[in-house]
PDB file of C-alpha atoms in Angstrom:
ATOM      1  CA  MET A   1     109.944  82.867 128.003  1.00  0.00           C
ATOM      2  CA  VAL A   2     109.182  79.737 125.951  1.00  0.00           C
ATOM      3  CA  GLY A   3     107.432  81.989 123.439  1.00  0.00           C
ATOM      4  CA  PHE A   4     110.384  84.316 123.345  1.00  0.00           C
ATOM      5  CA  ILE A   5     112.765  81.494 122.555  1.00  0.00           C
ATOM      6  CA  ILE A   6     110.375  80.124 119.832  1.00  0.00           C
ATOM      7  CA  LEU A   7     110.397  83.482 118.209  1.00  0.00           C
ATOM      8  CA  ALA A   8     113.950  84.026 118.613  1.00  0.00           C
ATOM      9  CA  VAL A   9     114.714  80.747 116.916  1.00  0.00           C
ATOM     10  CA  ILE A  10     112.465  81.782 114.042  1.00  0.00           C
ATOM     11  CA  LEU A  11     113.997  85.214 113.714  1.00  0.00           C
ATOM     12  CA  VAL A  12     117.621  84.063 113.700  1.00  0.00           C
ATOM     13  CA  ALA A  13     116.755  81.212 111.234  1.00  0.00           C
ATOM     14  CA  GLY A  14     115.084  83.647 108.952  1.00  0.00           C
ATOM     15  CA  GLY A  15     118.043  86.073 109.288  1.00  0.00           C
ATOM     16  CA  VAL A  16     120.574  83.263 108.472  1.00  0.00           C
ATOM     17  CA  GLY A  17     118.528  82.270 105.538  1.00  0.00           C
ATOM     18  CA  VAL A  18     118.485  86.036 104.109  1.00  0.00           C
ATOM     19  CA  VAL A  19     122.407  85.878 104.472  1.00  0.00           C
ATOM     20  CA  LEU A  20     123.120  82.273 103.207  1.00  0.00           C
ATOM     21  CA  LEU A  21     120.396  81.352 100.654  1.00  0.00           C
ATOM     22  CA  ARG A  22     121.702  81.604  97.036  1.00  0.00           C
ATOM     23  CA  GLN A  23     118.479  82.220  95.065  1.00  0.00           C
ATOM     24  CA  PRO A  24     117.114  85.766  95.832  1.00  0.00           C
ATOM     25  CA  VAL A  25     113.519  84.554  95.909  1.00  0.00           C
ATOM     26  CA  HIS A  26     114.235  82.086  98.670  1.00  0.00           C
ATOM     27  CA  ALA A  27     116.206  84.783 100.585  1.00  0.00           C
ATOM     28  CA  ALA A  28     113.157  87.228 100.177  1.00  0.00           C
ATOM     29  CA  LEU A  29     110.678  84.677 101.560  1.00  0.00           C
ATOM     30  CA  SER A  30     113.039  83.891 104.301  1.00  0.00           C
ATOM     31  CA  LEU A  31     112.948  87.754 105.186  1.00  0.00           C
ATOM     32  CA  VAL A  32     109.012  87.498 104.966  1.00  0.00           C
ATOM     33  CA  ALA A  33     109.103  84.782 107.616  1.00  0.00           C
ATOM     34  CA  THR A  34     111.480  87.028 109.905  1.00  0.00           C
ATOM     35  CA  LEU A  35     109.225  90.129 109.346  1.00  0.00           C
ATOM     36  CA  LEU A  36     106.046  88.010 110.322  1.00  0.00           C
ATOM     37  CA  ALA A  37     107.788  86.619 113.416  1.00  0.00           C
ATOM     38  CA  LEU A  38     108.933  90.136 114.333  1.00  0.00           C
ATOM     39  CA  ALA A  39     105.369  91.313 114.293  1.00  0.00           C
ATOM     40  CA  VAL A  40     104.575  88.527 116.764  1.00  0.00           C
ATOM     41  CA  THR A  41     107.334  89.814 118.814  1.00  0.00           C
ATOM     42  CA  TYR A  42     105.964  93.365 118.687  1.00  0.00           C
ATOM     43  CA  VAL A  43     102.652  91.982 120.091  1.00  0.00           C
ATOM     44  CA  THR A  44     104.598  90.436 122.971  1.00  0.00           C
ATOM     45  CA  LEU A  45     106.262  93.849 123.668  1.00  0.00           C
ATOM     46  CA  GLN A  46     102.892  95.637 123.837  1.00  0.00           C
ATOM     47  CA  ALA A  47     103.149  97.251 120.380  1.00  0.00           C
ATOM     48  CA  HIS A  48      99.905  96.080 118.697  1.00  0.00           C
ATOM     49  CA  PHE A  49      99.636  98.958 116.171  1.00  0.00           C
ATOM     50  CA  LEU A  50     103.150  98.487 115.159  1.00  0.00           C
ATOM     51  CA  ALA A  51     102.674  94.816 114.666  1.00  0.00           C
ATOM     52  CA  ALA A  52      99.615  95.480 112.272  1.00  0.00           C
ATOM     53  CA  ILE A  53     101.726  98.039 110.425  1.00  0.00           C
ATOM     54  CA  GLN A  54     104.598  95.609 110.310  1.00  0.00           C
ATOM     55  CA  VAL A  55     102.671  92.961 108.469  1.00  0.00           C
ATOM     56  CA  ILE A  56     100.719  95.447 106.202  1.00  0.00           C
ATOM     57  CA  VAL A  57     103.673  97.792 105.208  1.00  0.00           C
ATOM     58  CA  TYR A  58     106.793  95.474 105.487  1.00  0.00           C
ATOM     59  CA  ALA A  59     105.564  91.995 104.868  1.00  0.00           C
ATOM     60  CA  GLY A  60     102.659  93.234 102.603  1.00  0.00           C
ATOM     61  CA  ALA A  61     104.027  96.069 100.545  1.00  0.00           C
ATOM     62  CA  ILE A  62     107.797  96.349 100.736  1.00  0.00           C
ATOM     63  CA  LEU A  63     108.571  92.621 100.358  1.00  0.00           C
ATOM     64  CA  VAL A  64     105.982  92.241  97.557  1.00  0.00           C
ATOM     65  CA  LEU A  65     107.862  95.071  95.883  1.00  0.00           C
ATOM     66  CA  PHE A  66     111.079  93.256  96.342  1.00  0.00           C
ATOM     67  CA  LEU A  67     109.712  89.882  95.005  1.00  0.00           C
ATOM     68  CA  PHE A  68     108.221  91.713  92.124  1.00  0.00           C
ATOM     69  CA  VAL A  69     111.599  93.277  91.217  1.00  0.00           C
ATOM     70  CA  ILE A  70     113.448  89.987  91.619  1.00  0.00           C
ATOM     71  CA  MET A  71     110.967  88.291  89.269  1.00  0.00           C
ATOM     72  CA  LEU A  72     110.828  91.122  86.886  1.00  0.00           C
ATOM     73  CA  LEU A  73     114.646  91.256  86.534  1.00  0.00           C
ATOM     74  CA  ASN A  74     114.847  87.459  86.659  1.00  0.00           C
ATOM     75  CA  VAL A  75     117.872  87.616  89.114  1.00  0.00           C
ATOM     76  CA  GLY A  76     119.579  84.207  89.434  1.00  0.00           C
ATOM     77  CA  GLY A  77     121.756  82.900  92.150  1.00  0.00           C
ATOM     78  CA  GLU A  78     125.293  84.413  92.516  1.00  0.00           C
ATOM     79  CA  THR A  79     127.833  82.343  90.679  1.00  0.00           C
ATOM     80  CA  SER A  80     131.072  84.663  90.461  1.00  0.00           C
ATOM     81  CA  VAL A  81     133.999  83.685  92.521  1.00  0.00           C
ATOM     82  CA  ASP A  82     135.227  85.494  95.572  1.00  0.00           C
ATOM     83  CA  ARG A  83     137.718  88.203  94.717  1.00  0.00           C
ATOM     84  CA  VAL A  84     138.805  88.787  98.347  1.00  0.00           C
ATOM     85  CA  THR A  85     138.818  85.254  99.899  1.00  0.00           C
ATOM     86  CA  TRP A  86     139.176  86.514 103.579  1.00  0.00           C
ATOM     87  CA  LEU A  87     136.097  88.801 103.369  1.00  0.00           C
ATOM     88  CA  LYS A  88     133.551  86.193 104.240  1.00  0.00           C
ATOM     89  CA  PRO A  89     135.136  84.896 107.306  1.00  0.00           C
ATOM     90  CA  ALA A  90     136.130  88.427 108.439  1.00  0.00           C
ATOM     91  CA  ALA A  91     132.688  89.655 107.958  1.00  0.00           C
ATOM     92  CA  TRP A  92     131.299  86.680 110.320  1.00  0.00           C
ATOM     93  CA  ILE A  93     133.991  87.368 112.971  1.00  0.00           C
ATOM     94  CA  ALA A  94     133.041  91.077 112.811  1.00  0.00           C
ATOM     95  CA  GLY A  95     129.337  90.301 113.211  1.00  0.00           C
ATOM     96  CA  GLY A  96     130.254  87.874 116.149  1.00  0.00           C
ATOM     97  CA  ILE A  97     132.199  90.607 117.938  1.00  0.00           C
ATOM     98  CA  THR A  98     129.307  93.034 117.426  1.00  0.00           C
ATOM     99  CA  VAL A  99     126.903  90.696 118.986  1.00  0.00           C
ATOM    100  CA  ALA A 100     129.306  89.760 121.874  1.00  0.00           C
ATOM    101  CA  GLY A 101     129.926  93.505 122.674  1.00  0.00           C
ATOM    102  CA  VAL A 102     126.260  94.469 122.547  1.00  0.00           C
ATOM    103  CA  VAL A 103     125.062  91.529 124.581  1.00  0.00           C
ATOM    104  CA  ALA A 104     127.804  92.195 127.177  1.00  0.00           C
ATOM    105  CA  ILE A 105     126.721  95.801 127.575  1.00  0.00           C
ATOM    106  CA  ALA A 106     123.040  95.041 127.646  1.00  0.00           C
ATOM    107  CA  PHE A 107     123.432  92.336 130.406  1.00  0.00           C
ATOM    108  CA  LEU A 108     125.857  94.399 132.365  1.00  0.00           C
ATOM    109  CA  SER A 109     123.650  97.475 132.502  1.00  0.00           C
ATOM    110  CA  ARG A 110     120.416  95.735 132.909  1.00  0.00           C
ATOM    111  CA  THR A 111     117.575  97.404 134.820  1.00  0.00           C
ATOM    112  CA  PRO A 112     114.539  95.601 136.176  1.00  0.00           C
ATOM    113  CA  LEU A 113     111.303  95.861 134.141  1.00  0.00           C
ATOM    114  CA  PRO A 114     108.611  97.986 135.801  1.00  0.00           C
ATOM    115  CA  GLU A 115     105.405  96.257 137.076  1.00  0.00           C
ATOM    116  CA  ALA A 116     102.893  94.878 134.497  1.00  0.00           C
ATOM    117  CA  ALA A 117     100.341  97.400 135.501  1.00  0.00           C
ATOM    118  CA  VAL A 118     102.684 100.295 134.942  1.00  0.00           C
ATOM    119  CA  VAL A 119     103.672  98.948 131.579  1.00  0.00           C
ATOM    120  CA  ASN A 120     100.002  98.572 130.628  1.00  0.00           C
ATOM    121  CA  ALA A 121      99.183 101.920 131.838  1.00  0.00           C
ATOM    122  CA  ALA A 122     102.184 103.716 130.194  1.00  0.00           C
ATOM    123  CA  LEU A 123     101.946 101.995 126.735  1.00  0.00           C
ATOM    124  CA  GLY A 124      98.106 101.428 126.501  1.00  0.00           C
ATOM    125  CA  GLY A 125      98.830  98.187 124.482  1.00  0.00           C
ATOM    126  CA  GLY A 126     100.479 100.541 121.923  1.00  0.00           C
ATOM    127  CA  ASN A 127      97.337 101.346 120.182  1.00  0.00           C
ATOM    128  CA  ALA A 128      97.035 103.955 117.273  1.00  0.00           C
ATOM    129  CA  ASP A 129      95.430 106.526 119.373  1.00  0.00           C
ATOM    130  CA  ARG A 130      98.195 106.562 121.940  1.00  0.00           C
ATOM    131  CA  ILE A 131     100.989 106.590 119.232  1.00  0.00           C
ATOM    132  CA  GLY A 132      98.928 109.249 117.361  1.00  0.00           C
ATOM    133  CA  GLU A 133      99.020 111.542 120.388  1.00  0.00           C
ATOM    134  CA  VAL A 134     102.645 111.495 120.494  1.00  0.00           C
ATOM    135  CA  LEU A 135     103.179 111.536 116.890  1.00  0.00           C
ATOM    136  CA  PHE A 136     101.068 114.631 116.302  1.00  0.00           C
ATOM    137  CA  SER A 137     102.422 116.545 119.259  1.00  0.00           C
ATOM    138  CA  ASP A 138     106.051 115.896 119.906  1.00  0.00           C
ATOM    139  CA  TYR A 139     106.977 114.462 116.486  1.00  0.00           C
ATOM    140  CA  LEU A 140     104.874 116.723 114.141  1.00  0.00           C
ATOM    141  CA  LEU A 141     107.906 118.065 112.609  1.00  0.00           C
ATOM    142  CA  ALA A 142     109.297 114.498 111.826  1.00  0.00           C
ATOM    143  CA  PHE A 143     105.874 113.580 110.666  1.00  0.00           C
ATOM    144  CA  GLN A 144     105.847 116.415 108.179  1.00  0.00           C
ATOM    145  CA  LEU A 145     109.422 115.670 106.957  1.00  0.00           C
ATOM    146  CA  VAL A 146     108.507 111.978 106.457  1.00  0.00           C
ATOM    147  CA  GLY A 147     105.534 113.228 104.201  1.00  0.00           C
ATOM    148  CA  VAL A 148     107.960 115.428 102.176  1.00  0.00           C
ATOM    149  CA  LEU A 149     110.361 112.476 101.878  1.00  0.00           C
ATOM    150  CA  LEU A 150     107.682 110.130 100.637  1.00  0.00           C
ATOM    151  CA  MET A 151     106.654 112.666  98.120  1.00  0.00           C
ATOM    152  CA  THR A 152     110.238 112.946  96.952  1.00  0.00           C
ATOM    153  CA  GLY A 153     110.583 109.342  96.902  1.00  0.00           C
ATOM    154  CA  VAL A 154     107.572 108.962  94.632  1.00  0.00           C
ATOM    155  CA  VAL A 155     108.824 111.500  92.237  1.00  0.00           C
ATOM    156  CA  ALA A 156     112.242 110.116  92.266  1.00  0.00           C
ATOM    157  CA  ALA A 157     111.039 106.489  91.650  1.00  0.00           C
ATOM    158  CA  VAL A 158     108.815 107.588  88.665  1.00  0.00           C
ATOM    159  CA  SER A 159     111.602 109.676  87.125  1.00  0.00           C
ATOM    160  CA  LEU A 160     114.054 106.789  87.429  1.00  0.00           C
ATOM    161  CA  VAL A 161     111.911 104.167  85.919  1.00  0.00           C
ATOM    162  CA  GLN A 162     110.613 106.525  83.193  1.00  0.00           C
ATOM    163  CA  ARG A 163     111.872 105.529  79.583  1.00  0.00           C
ATOM    164  CA  ALA A 164     115.064 107.081  78.553  1.00  0.00           C
ATOM    165  CA  ALA A 165     114.990 110.651  77.434  1.00  0.00           C
ATOM    166  CA  PRO A 166     113.580 111.142  73.913  1.00  0.00           C
ATOM    167  CA  GLU A 167     116.672 112.668  72.439  1.00  0.00           C
ATOM    168  CA  THR A 168     118.875 109.670  73.292  1.00  0.00           C
ATOM    169  CA  ARG A 169     116.402 107.364  71.399  1.00  0.00           C
ATOM    170  CA  PRO A 170     116.104 107.087  67.538  1.00  0.00           C
ATOM    171  CA  GLN A 171     113.022 109.151  66.482  1.00  0.00           C
ATOM    172  CA  ARG A 172     110.091 107.136  65.797  1.00  0.00           C
ATOM    173  CA  GLY A 173     106.946 108.171  63.899  1.00  0.00           C
ATOM    174  CA  PRO A 174     103.615 108.265  65.642  1.00  0.00           C
ATOM    175  CA  ALA A 175     102.534 105.173  63.836  1.00  0.00           C
ATOM    176  CA  ALA A 176     105.581 103.144  65.491  1.00  0.00           C
ATOM    177  CA  ARG A 177     104.332 104.279  69.065  1.00  0.00           C
ATOM    178  CA  GLY A 178     103.358 101.070  70.997  1.00  0.00           C
ATOM    179  CA  ALA A 179     104.828  98.736  68.386  1.00  0.00           C
ATOM    180  CA  PRO A 180     104.960  95.193  69.576  1.00  0.00           C
ATOM    181  CA  HIS A 181     108.721  94.957  69.490  1.00  0.00           C
ATOM    182  CA  GLU A 182     109.003  97.648  72.299  1.00  0.00           C
ATOM    183  CA  PRO A 183     112.296  96.638  74.121  1.00  0.00           C
ATOM    184  CA  PHE A 184     111.448  94.856  77.387  1.00  0.00           C
ATOM    185  CA  LEU A 185     112.795  97.102  80.262  1.00  0.00           C
ATOM    186  CA  GLY A 186     114.805  99.011  77.786  1.00  0.00           C
ATOM    187  CA  VAL A 187     116.996  96.065  77.288  1.00  0.00           C
ATOM    188  CA  ARG A 188     117.565  95.906  73.589  1.00  0.00           C
ATOM    189  CA  HIS A 189     118.937  92.894  71.608  1.00  0.00           C
ATOM    190  CA  PRO A 190     121.815  93.365  69.220  1.00  0.00           C
ATOM    191  CA  GLU A 191     119.461  92.613  66.147  1.00  0.00           C
ATOM    192  CA  GLU A 192     117.211  95.315  67.298  1.00  0.00           C
ATOM    193  CA  HIS A 193     120.087  97.690  67.243  1.00  0.00           C
ATOM    194  CA  ALA A 194     120.882  96.608  63.788  1.00  0.00           C
ATOM    195  CA  GLY A 195     117.362  97.154  62.796  1.00  0.00           C
ATOM    196  CA  ASP A 196     117.393 100.688  64.249  1.00  0.00           C
ATOM    197  CA  VAL A 197     120.501 101.610  62.178  1.00  0.00           C
ATOM    198  CA  ALA A 198     118.945 100.450  59.067  1.00  0.00           C
ATOM    199  CA  HIS A 199     115.747 102.086  59.965  1.00  0.00           C
ATOM    200  CA  GLY A 200     117.592 105.402  60.666  1.00  0.00           C
ATOM    201  CA  SER A 201     119.524 105.468  57.415  1.00  0.00           C
ATOM    202  CA  HIS A 202     116.540 105.983  55.200  1.00  0.00           C
TER     203      HIS A 202
ATOM    204  CA  MET B   1     107.744  89.232 131.076  1.00  0.00           C
ATOM    205  CA  VAL B   2     111.073  88.710 129.266  1.00  0.00           C
ATOM    206  CA  PRO B   3     113.615  91.328 130.304  1.00  0.00           C
ATOM    207  CA  THR B   4     114.666  93.974 127.901  1.00  0.00           C
ATOM    208  CA  GLU B   5     118.279  92.783 127.495  1.00  0.00           C
ATOM    209  CA  TYR B   6     117.112  89.481 125.900  1.00  0.00           C
ATOM    210  CA  TYR B   7     115.397  91.585 123.232  1.00  0.00           C
ATOM    211  CA  VAL B   8     118.417  93.657 122.699  1.00  0.00           C
ATOM    212  CA  GLY B   9     120.573  90.522 122.333  1.00  0.00           C
ATOM    213  CA  LEU B  10     118.196  89.184 119.788  1.00  0.00           C
ATOM    214  CA  SER B  11     118.109  92.544 118.009  1.00  0.00           C
ATOM    215  CA  ALA B  12     122.154  92.601 117.985  1.00  0.00           C
ATOM    216  CA  ILE B  13     122.136  89.126 116.444  1.00  0.00           C
ATOM    217  CA  LEU B  14     119.793  90.186 113.764  1.00  0.00           C
ATOM    218  CA  PHE B  15     121.742  93.433 112.938  1.00  0.00           C
ATOM    219  CA  ALA B  16     124.956  91.455 112.729  1.00  0.00           C
ATOM    220  CA  LEU B  17     123.359  88.962 110.330  1.00  0.00           C
ATOM    221  CA  GLY B  18     122.244  91.877 108.189  1.00  0.00           C
ATOM    222  CA  SER B  19     125.685  93.383 108.216  1.00  0.00           C
ATOM    223  CA  VAL B  20     127.304  90.162 107.348  1.00  0.00           C
ATOM    224  CA  GLY B  21     124.764  89.974 104.411  1.00  0.00           C
ATOM    225  CA  VAL B  22     125.652  93.449 103.258  1.00  0.00           C
ATOM    226  CA  LEU B  23     129.404  92.630 103.530  1.00  0.00           C
ATOM    227  CA  THR B  24     129.319  89.230 101.756  1.00  0.00           C
ATOM    228  CA  ARG B  25     126.472  89.214  99.088  1.00  0.00           C
ATOM    229  CA  ARG B  26     127.093  90.571  95.758  1.00  0.00           C
ATOM    230  CA  SER B  27     123.706  90.952  94.214  1.00  0.00           C
ATOM    231  CA  ALA B  28     122.435  94.534  94.789  1.00  0.00           C
ATOM    232  CA  ILE B  29     119.019  93.165  95.666  1.00  0.00           C
ATOM    233  CA  MET B  30     120.533  90.924  98.325  1.00  0.00           C
ATOM    234  CA  LEU B  31     122.305  93.964  99.741  1.00  0.00           C
ATOM    235  CA  PHE B  32     118.785  95.644 100.000  1.00  0.00           C
ATOM    236  CA  LEU B  33     117.336  92.676 101.615  1.00  0.00           C
ATOM    237  CA  SER B  34     120.116  92.808 104.175  1.00  0.00           C
ATOM    238  CA  VAL B  35     119.649  96.457 104.985  1.00  0.00           C
ATOM    239  CA  GLU B  36     115.919  95.633 105.670  1.00  0.00           C
ATOM    240  CA  LEU B  37     116.967  93.068 108.099  1.00  0.00           C
ATOM    241  CA  MET B  38     119.289  95.674 109.865  1.00  0.00           C
ATOM    242  CA  LEU B  39     116.571  98.308 109.941  1.00  0.00           C
ATOM    243  CA  ASN B  40     114.177  95.707 111.615  1.00  0.00           C
ATOM    244  CA  ALA B  41     116.833  94.702 114.151  1.00  0.00           C
ATOM    245  CA  ALA B  42     116.964  98.425 115.086  1.00  0.00           C
ATOM    246  CA  ASN B  43     113.170  98.500 115.277  1.00  0.00           C
ATOM    247  CA  LEU B  44     112.994  95.693 117.599  1.00  0.00           C
ATOM    248  CA  ALA B  45     115.480  97.250 119.902  1.00  0.00           C
ATOM    249  CA  MET B  46     113.448 100.367 119.989  1.00  0.00           C
ATOM    250  CA  VAL B  47     110.273  98.668 120.775  1.00  0.00           C
ATOM    251  CA  ALA B  48     111.883  96.751 123.491  1.00  0.00           C
ATOM    252  CA  PHE B  49     113.342 100.042 124.972  1.00  0.00           C
ATOM    253  CA  ALA B  50     109.807 101.672 124.707  1.00  0.00           C
ATOM    254  CA  ARG B  51     108.537  98.872 127.139  1.00  0.00           C
ATOM    255  CA  GLY B  52     111.599  99.143 129.522  1.00  0.00           C
ATOM    256  CA  TRP B  53     111.015 103.001 129.881  1.00  0.00           C
ATOM    257  CA  ALA B  54     107.257 102.553 130.837  1.00  0.00           C
ATOM    258  CA  ALA B  55     108.129 103.697 134.383  1.00  0.00           C
ATOM    259  CA  SER B  56     108.994 107.243 133.286  1.00  0.00           C
ATOM    260  CA  GLY B  57     105.572 108.041 131.851  1.00  0.00           C
ATOM    261  CA  SER B  58     103.324 107.381 128.852  1.00  0.00           C
ATOM    262  CA  LYS B  59     104.858 110.002 126.450  1.00  0.00           C
ATOM    263  CA  THR B  60     108.639 109.014 127.044  1.00  0.00           C
ATOM    264  CA  ALA B  61     107.641 105.370 126.715  1.00  0.00           C
ATOM    265  CA  LEU B  62     105.845 105.774 123.366  1.00  0.00           C
ATOM    266  CA  ASP B  63     108.683 107.782 121.921  1.00  0.00           C
ATOM    267  CA  GLY B  64     110.280 104.469 121.030  1.00  0.00           C
ATOM    268  CA  GLN B  65     107.124 103.085 119.187  1.00  0.00           C
ATOM    269  CA  THR B  66     106.636 106.347 117.491  1.00  0.00           C
ATOM    270  CA  ALA B  67     110.333 106.265 116.212  1.00  0.00           C
ATOM    271  CA  VAL B  68     109.575 102.797 114.750  1.00  0.00           C
ATOM    272  CA  PHE B  69     106.701 104.205 112.934  1.00  0.00           C
ATOM    273  CA  ILE B  70     108.830 106.869 111.250  1.00  0.00           C
ATOM    274  CA  VAL B  71     111.577 104.336 110.493  1.00  0.00           C
ATOM    275  CA  LEU B  72     108.954 102.265 108.641  1.00  0.00           C
ATOM    276  CA  ALA B  73     107.862 105.040 106.457  1.00  0.00           C
ATOM    277  CA  ILE B  74     111.594 105.959 105.681  1.00  0.00           C
ATOM    278  CA  ALA B  75     112.128 102.364 104.789  1.00  0.00           C
ATOM    279  CA  ALA B  76     109.260 102.432 102.302  1.00  0.00           C
ATOM    280  CA  ALA B  77     110.572 105.552 100.620  1.00  0.00           C
ATOM    281  CA  GLU B  78     114.160 103.950 100.584  1.00  0.00           C
ATOM    282  CA  VAL B  79     112.904 100.817  98.946  1.00  0.00           C
ATOM    283  CA  ALA B  80     111.082 102.617  96.306  1.00  0.00           C
ATOM    284  CA  VAL B  81     114.040 104.666  95.301  1.00  0.00           C
ATOM    285  CA  GLY B  82     116.547 101.980  95.713  1.00  0.00           C
ATOM    286  CA  LEU B  83     114.667  99.391  93.609  1.00  0.00           C
ATOM    287  CA  GLY B  84     114.045 102.253  90.943  1.00  0.00           C
ATOM    288  CA  ILE B  85     117.830 102.694  90.695  1.00  0.00           C
ATOM    289  CA  LEU B  86     118.330  98.989  90.556  1.00  0.00           C
ATOM    290  CA  VAL B  87     115.787  98.641  87.460  1.00  0.00           C
ATOM    291  CA  ALA B  88     117.680 101.607  85.868  1.00  0.00           C
ATOM    292  CA  ILE B  89     120.947  99.931  86.219  1.00  0.00           C
ATOM    293  CA  PHE B  90     119.774  96.509  85.089  1.00  0.00           C
ATOM    294  CA  ARG B  91     118.349  98.311  81.921  1.00  0.00           C
ATOM    295  CA  ASN B  92     121.890  99.498  81.020  1.00  0.00           C
ATOM    296  CA  ARG B  93     124.148  96.670  82.317  1.00  0.00           C
ATOM    297  CA  VAL B  94     121.828  93.554  82.389  1.00  0.00           C
ATOM    298  CA  SER B  95     123.469  92.787  85.800  1.00  0.00           C
ATOM    299  CA  THR B  96     122.928  93.675  89.398  1.00  0.00           C
ATOM    300  CA  ASN B  97     126.391  92.423  90.584  1.00  0.00           C
ATOM    301  CA  VAL B  98     127.883  95.182  92.591  1.00  0.00           C
ATOM    302  CA  ASP B  99     131.449  94.125  91.714  1.00  0.00           C
ATOM    303  CA  GLU B 100     130.862  94.995  88.046  1.00  0.00           C
ATOM    304  CA  LEU B 101     129.354  98.421  89.085  1.00  0.00           C
ATOM    305  CA  ALA B 102     132.824 100.045  90.064  1.00  0.00           C
ATOM    306  CA  GLU B 103     132.833 103.091  87.695  1.00  0.00           C
ATOM    307  CA  VAL B 104     132.803 105.637  90.611  1.00  0.00           C
ATOM    308  CA  ARG B 105     135.897 104.096  92.057  1.00  0.00           C
ATOM    309  CA  GLY B 106     138.605 106.699  91.980  1.00  0.00           C
TER     310      GLY B 106
END
């Protein structure tokens, strides 16, 4: 129980940090702390394979992608004023009601946990071979669909980040390809536009 | 062992924090981070339920952990596409503030 309380404090503190910290980098690092604590929580719930996957995929790949994009776009803290002043208190109250409702239902309908030996026998420590048996028998269709989805995601991400279509850009000679003044991320400065107009006129 | 309902309560707190983040933050990146928090809260509940269902056999119990595995893969795909959209928006608007991206509003 002591371990659970420590983990719960880290998880909730990390979640509050994600919601409240102004700088996106700080919020992302706070989420990393939450996800690592969640991996430890998975170990206490006999899901060892998922704990490893959580560290590798979530904290390792997804959050690094987030930090990469935050630093690439150089996103600063939010400065604009609230247009709807009651939104923030209303959101917190709605969140509190959600927590109260779920906790009430969970504690009213509680069932005793099975014996530790039964849990160990059923979950097998949550190892990859036990999860694999279920994944490749009962969930084979879901597994295949996730494969298709990941393939679609790769194609979509590449086509989104691809440079703008050639017909929307001014024609450039082959010599200009890879010129040092390629616009960073496609964001073009006004003087560069002026240069393009002058370039295109002759 | 800590009973399942404590984990479900913790999961509810994390989910509520994520939803508050989605409602109150204005940067699109922060919205994505909050959605990740909500996904992880749901994952925690499913792993806790997987242990709670251990008495009804190995296959039933491991359904929860398998679902978490699939959710992880879907989250990876979502982040790849979402951040791609974000970079594309930033190229055109030099901003990720969702208040300024209201052209679809009827």
